[in-house]
Coordinates of C-alpha atoms in Angstrom, one line a residue:
M822 CA 10.2 8.1 -24.8
V823 CA 9.1 4.4 -24.9
Y824 CA 6.5 2.8 -22.7
Q825 CA 7.2 -0.7 -21.4
S826 CA 3.6 -1.9 -21.9
G827 CA 2.9 0.3 -24.9
K828 CA 0.7 2.5 -22.7
Q829 CA 1.7 5.6 -20.7
P830 CA 1.7 4.9 -16.9
P831 CA 0.2 7.3 -14.4
T832 CA 2.4 10.2 -13.5
D833 CA 4.5 9.7 -10.3
C834 CA 6.3 12.8 -9.2
G835 CA 9.2 10.9 -7.6
W836 CA 9.9 8.8 -10.7
S837 CA 9.4 11.9 -12.9
Q838 CA 12.3 13.7 -11.0
E839 CA 14.3 10.4 -11.2
A840 CA 13.8 10.4 -14.9
A841 CA 14.9 14.0 -15.2
L842 CA 18.0 13.2 -13.3
D843 CA 18.9 10.2 -15.4
I844 CA 18.2 11.9 -18.8
E845 CA 19.9 15.2 -17.9
W846 CA 23.1 13.7 -16.5
A847 CA 23.4 11.1 -19.2
H848 CA 23.1 14.0 -21.6
A849 CA 25.6 16.1 -19.7
M850 CA 28.3 13.4 -20.0
A851 CA 27.4 12.5 -23.6
P852 CA 25.8 15.5 -25.3
M853 CA 25.6 13.9 -28.7
A854 CA 24.0 10.6 -27.6
N855 CA 20.6 9.6 -28.6
I856 CA 18.9 9.2 -25.2
V857 CA 15.6 7.2 -24.8
L858 CA 13.6 6.9 -21.6
V859 CA 11.8 3.6 -21.1
E860 CA 8.9 4.1 -18.6
A861 CA 7.9 1.0 -16.7
T862 CA 4.3 0.4 -15.9
S863 CA 5.1 0.1 -12.2
N864 CA 8.2 -0.3 -9.9
S865 CA 7.6 -4.0 -9.6
L866 CA 10.6 -6.2 -10.4
A867 CA 8.8 -7.8 -13.3
D868 CA 8.0 -4.4 -14.9
L869 CA 11.5 -3.1 -14.4
I870 CA 13.1 -6.1 -15.9
S871 CA 10.6 -6.0 -18.8
S872 CA 11.7 -2.4 -19.3
V873 CA 15.3 -3.5 -19.5
S874 CA 14.3 -5.9 -22.2
V875 CA 12.4 -3.2 -24.1
G876 CA 15.4 -0.9 -23.8
S877 CA 17.8 -3.5 -25.0
K878 CA 15.7 -4.2 -28.0
Y879 CA 15.4 -0.5 -28.8
I880 CA 19.2 -0.1 -28.7
S881 CA 19.5 -3.2 -31.0
S882 CA 17.1 -1.8 -33.5
D883 CA 18.8 1.6 -33.4
G884 CA 22.2 0.4 -34.5
G885 CA 22.9 -2.2 -31.9
L886 CA 25.4 -0.3 -29.8
G887 CA 24.9 1.7 -26.6
E888 CA 24.5 1.8 -22.9
L889 CA 21.5 1.1 -20.6
S890 CA 21.4 2.7 -17.2
M891 CA 19.4 1.4 -14.3
S892 CA 19.0 3.7 -11.3
W893 CA 17.1 1.2 -9.2
G894 CA 17.7 -1.9 -7.3
S895 CA 16.5 -4.5 -4.8
G896 CA 18.0 -6.7 -2.1
E897 CA 20.0 -9.6 -3.4
F898 CA 18.2 -12.9 -3.8
F899 CA 19.3 -16.5 -4.3
F900 CA 18.4 -16.9 -8.0
E901 CA 19.4 -13.5 -9.1
S902 CA 22.0 -14.9 -11.6
L903 CA 19.1 -16.4 -13.6
Y904 CA 18.3 -12.8 -14.7
D905 CA 21.7 -12.3 -16.3
S906 CA 20.2 -13.1 -19.7
F907 CA 18.5 -9.7 -19.6
F908 CA 21.9 -8.1 -19.4
N909 CA 23.5 -10.0 -22.2
T910 CA 22.3 -8.3 -25.4
S911 CA 25.2 -7.9 -27.9
G912 CA 26.4 -4.3 -28.2
V913 CA 24.8 -3.1 -25.0
V914 CA 26.7 -2.1 -21.8
Y915 CA 24.5 -2.2 -18.7
V916 CA 25.2 0.1 -15.8
A917 CA 23.4 0.0 -12.4
A918 CA 23.4 2.0 -9.2
S919 CA 25.2 0.3 -6.3
G920 CA 22.7 1.7 -3.8
D921 CA 22.6 4.5 -1.2
T922 CA 23.2 2.5 1.9
G923 CA 26.9 2.3 2.7
G924 CA 28.3 -1.2 3.1
H925 CA 25.3 -3.0 1.6
T926 CA 24.9 -4.5 -1.9
I927 CA 21.8 -4.4 -4.2
W928 CA 20.9 -6.2 -7.4
P929 CA 21.3 -5.8 -10.4
S930 CA 24.6 -4.0 -9.6
T931 CA 25.9 -7.3 -8.2
S932 CA 25.4 -9.0 -11.5
A933 CA 28.6 -10.0 -13.2
K934 CA 27.0 -8.6 -16.5
V935 CA 26.6 -5.1 -15.1
V936 CA 28.9 -2.2 -14.4
A937 CA 28.2 -1.2 -10.7
A938 CA 28.2 2.5 -10.1
G939 CA 29.3 3.7 -6.7
G940 CA 29.4 7.2 -5.2
T941 CA 31.9 9.8 -4.1
T942 CA 31.9 13.3 -2.5
I943 CA 33.3 16.3 -4.4
N944 CA 35.1 18.7 -2.0
R945 CA 35.4 22.3 -3.1
D946 CA 36.6 25.6 -1.7
S947 CA 34.5 28.6 -1.1
G948 CA 34.9 29.7 -4.7
G949 CA 33.6 26.4 -6.0
N950 CA 37.0 25.1 -7.1
F951 CA 37.7 21.4 -7.0
L952 CA 39.9 20.3 -4.0
T953 CA 39.6 16.6 -3.5
E954 CA 37.3 13.6 -4.1
T955 CA 36.5 11.2 -1.3
G956 CA 34.3 8.2 -0.8
W957 CA 30.6 9.0 -0.1
S958 CA 29.3 7.5 3.1
G959 CA 26.1 6.3 1.3
S960 CA 28.0 4.4 -1.5
G961 CA 26.6 0.9 -1.7
G962 CA 29.2 -1.8 -1.9
G963 CA 30.6 -5.1 -0.6
P964 CA 31.0 -8.7 -1.7
S965 CA 27.9 -10.1 -3.4
T966 CA 26.1 -12.7 -1.3
Y967 CA 25.4 -15.0 -4.2
I968 CA 27.5 -14.1 -7.3
S969 CA 31.0 -15.6 -7.7
R970 CA 34.0 -13.5 -8.6
P971 CA 34.0 -12.9 -12.4
S972 CA 37.3 -13.4 -14.2
Y973 CA 37.7 -9.6 -14.8
Q974 CA 38.1 -9.2 -11.1
N975 CA 40.9 -11.7 -10.7
S976 CA 43.3 -8.8 -10.2
I977 CA 41.5 -7.9 -6.9
S978 CA 41.0 -11.5 -5.7
T979 CA 42.9 -10.8 -2.5
I980 CA 40.3 -8.1 -1.7
V981 CA 37.0 -9.6 -2.8
G982 CA 37.8 -13.3 -2.3
S983 CA 35.5 -15.7 -4.1
K984 CA 32.6 -13.2 -4.6
R985 CA 31.8 -10.5 -7.1
G986 CA 32.9 -7.2 -5.6
V987 CA 30.8 -4.0 -5.8
P988 CA 31.1 -1.2 -7.0
D989 CA 33.3 -1.1 -10.2
L990 CA 33.5 2.7 -10.9
S991 CA 32.2 5.8 -9.0
F992 CA 30.9 9.3 -9.6
D993 CA 29.8 12.1 -7.4
A994 CA 26.7 11.0 -5.5
D995 CA 26.7 12.9 -2.2
P996 CA 23.6 15.1 -2.1
N997 CA 25.8 17.7 -0.3
S998 CA 28.0 18.0 -3.4
G999 CA 25.3 16.8 -5.8
V1000 CA 24.2 17.7 -9.3
A1001 CA 21.8 20.3 -10.6
V1002 CA 18.6 18.9 -12.2
Y1003 CA 15.6 20.7 -13.6
G1004 CA 12.4 18.9 -12.8
S1005 CA 9.2 20.2 -14.3
T1006 CA 6.9 17.9 -12.3
P1007 CA 6.2 19.2 -8.8
C1008 CA 7.0 16.8 -6.0
N1009 CA 6.3 17.6 -2.4
G1010 CA 5.8 21.2 -3.5
R1011 CA 9.2 21.3 -5.2
S1012 CA 10.0 21.7 -8.8
G1013 CA 12.4 23.6 -11.1
W1014 CA 16.1 23.5 -10.4
L1015 CA 17.0 21.1 -7.6
I1016 CA 20.1 19.4 -6.3
F1017 CA 20.1 15.6 -6.4
G1018 CA 22.5 12.9 -5.2
G1019 CA 22.7 9.2 -4.8
T1020 CA 24.1 6.5 -7.0
S1021 CA 21.0 7.1 -9.1
D1022 CA 23.1 10.0 -10.3
A1023 CA 26.3 7.9 -10.7
S1024 CA 24.7 5.3 -12.9
P1025 CA 23.5 7.5 -15.9
S1026 CA 26.6 9.7 -15.6
I1027 CA 29.0 6.7 -15.9
A1028 CA 26.8 5.4 -18.7
G1029 CA 27.2 8.7 -20.4
I1030 CA 31.0 8.7 -19.9
I1031 CA 31.3 5.2 -21.4
N1032 CA 29.2 6.4 -24.4
L1033 CA 31.4 9.5 -24.9
A1034 CA 34.5 7.3 -24.9
G1035 CA 33.0 5.9 -28.1
H1036 CA 34.4 2.4 -28.1
F1037 CA 31.0 0.6 -28.0
Y1038 CA 32.2 -2.8 -26.9
S1039 CA 30.3 -6.0 -27.4
G1040 CA 28.8 -5.9 -23.9
S1041 CA 29.4 -5.3 -20.2
S1042 CA 31.9 -8.1 -19.8
T1043 CA 34.2 -6.5 -22.4
E1044 CA 33.7 -3.1 -20.9
L1045 CA 34.5 -4.3 -17.4
T1046 CA 37.5 -6.3 -18.6
T1047 CA 38.9 -3.1 -20.2
M1048 CA 38.4 -1.2 -17.0
Y1049 CA 40.0 -3.8 -14.8
N1050 CA 42.9 -4.3 -17.2
T1051 CA 43.6 -0.6 -17.1
Y1052 CA 43.4 -0.7 -13.3
A1053 CA 45.9 -3.5 -13.2
N1054 CA 48.4 -1.6 -15.3
S1055 CA 50.1 0.9 -13.0
S1056 CA 51.3 3.0 -15.9
T1057 CA 47.7 3.8 -17.1
Y1058 CA 45.7 3.5 -13.9
S1059 CA 46.5 7.0 -12.5
T1060 CA 46.1 8.6 -15.8
D1061 CA 42.6 7.2 -16.6
F1062 CA 41.2 6.9 -13.0
R1063 CA 41.3 8.9 -9.8
D1064 CA 42.2 6.5 -6.9
I1065 CA 39.9 7.5 -4.0
T1066 CA 41.9 6.9 -0.8
Q1067 CA 39.8 8.7 1.8
G1068 CA 36.3 8.2 3.1
A1069 CA 34.2 5.4 4.3
A1070 CA 30.8 3.7 3.8
G1071 CA 29.3 1.2 6.2
G1072 CA 32.1 -1.0 7.5
Y1073 CA 34.4 -0.3 4.6
S1074 CA 37.0 2.4 4.1
C1075 CA 38.7 3.8 1.0
K1076 CA 42.3 2.8 0.5
P1077 CA 44.9 2.9 -2.2
G1078 CA 43.7 0.8 -5.1
W1079 CA 40.3 -1.0 -5.4
D1080 CA 37.9 -0.8 -2.4
F1081 CA 34.3 -1.6 -1.5
V1082 CA 33.4 2.1 -1.3
T1083 CA 34.4 3.4 -4.8
G1084 CA 35.8 0.4 -6.7
I1085 CA 38.5 1.3 -9.1
G1086 CA 37.8 5.0 -8.3
S1087 CA 36.4 7.8 -10.4
D1088 CA 36.8 8.8 -14.0
R1089 CA 39.7 11.0 -15.2
A1090 CA 39.7 10.4 -18.9
L1091 CA 38.0 8.6 -21.7
L1092 CA 40.7 6.0 -22.0
G1093 CA 40.3 2.7 -20.2
K1094 CA 36.5 2.7 -20.7

């Protein structure tokens, strides 16, 4: 554990359970990874960005290769691209939650330097067996208000137009099909084993999957280019990703190929990441 300011912040039960979610599901996807929690002094944008900087420096000092997950976000703002320098450390792939309001975008997932994590719903039978995966109604997504389409999204230019499209990749985020998390800090009278959802789950899980793939690219742009190149190759897309074709979020619907609900889709294998 690392503190953004060098001093432990006061305990906040909501953030404590959020931290438990992030740590446990990054670990579930990448059980051999060295996971470090960076605790911000507060939830102000300045402190959260400072924590990103601290986390980036920690990864650099610990070998220089890894992933940094951000399960937070704010509304987009005119000068958001000026913060891209915080997501540009060599050897670090940045992943951020796309938000839990369907059809809406949040920053930093809209940054061209960040892998945007959207959400799905896992549908199971009465015995718990997997049936299908559909788009989650709360999955944040859409064209960015301010960020232009990065070159790695040229293959979906007819969908996203001139703006950066969100999300890139998705993971189960529906609280009704959510993930088990053990939280030791009571919050609203609840602790122990709980079921959580939201793209706050998708972000650390996708970061863990990228880590498990073991390629450790030079940064987010290379990671995203790899994903979108795989998507554009019909012979590898269906093997490496599950195309989510059912479900809707906000004013967007899932459809064959890339969409504003689940992006490329969800993960099937370690290839293409």
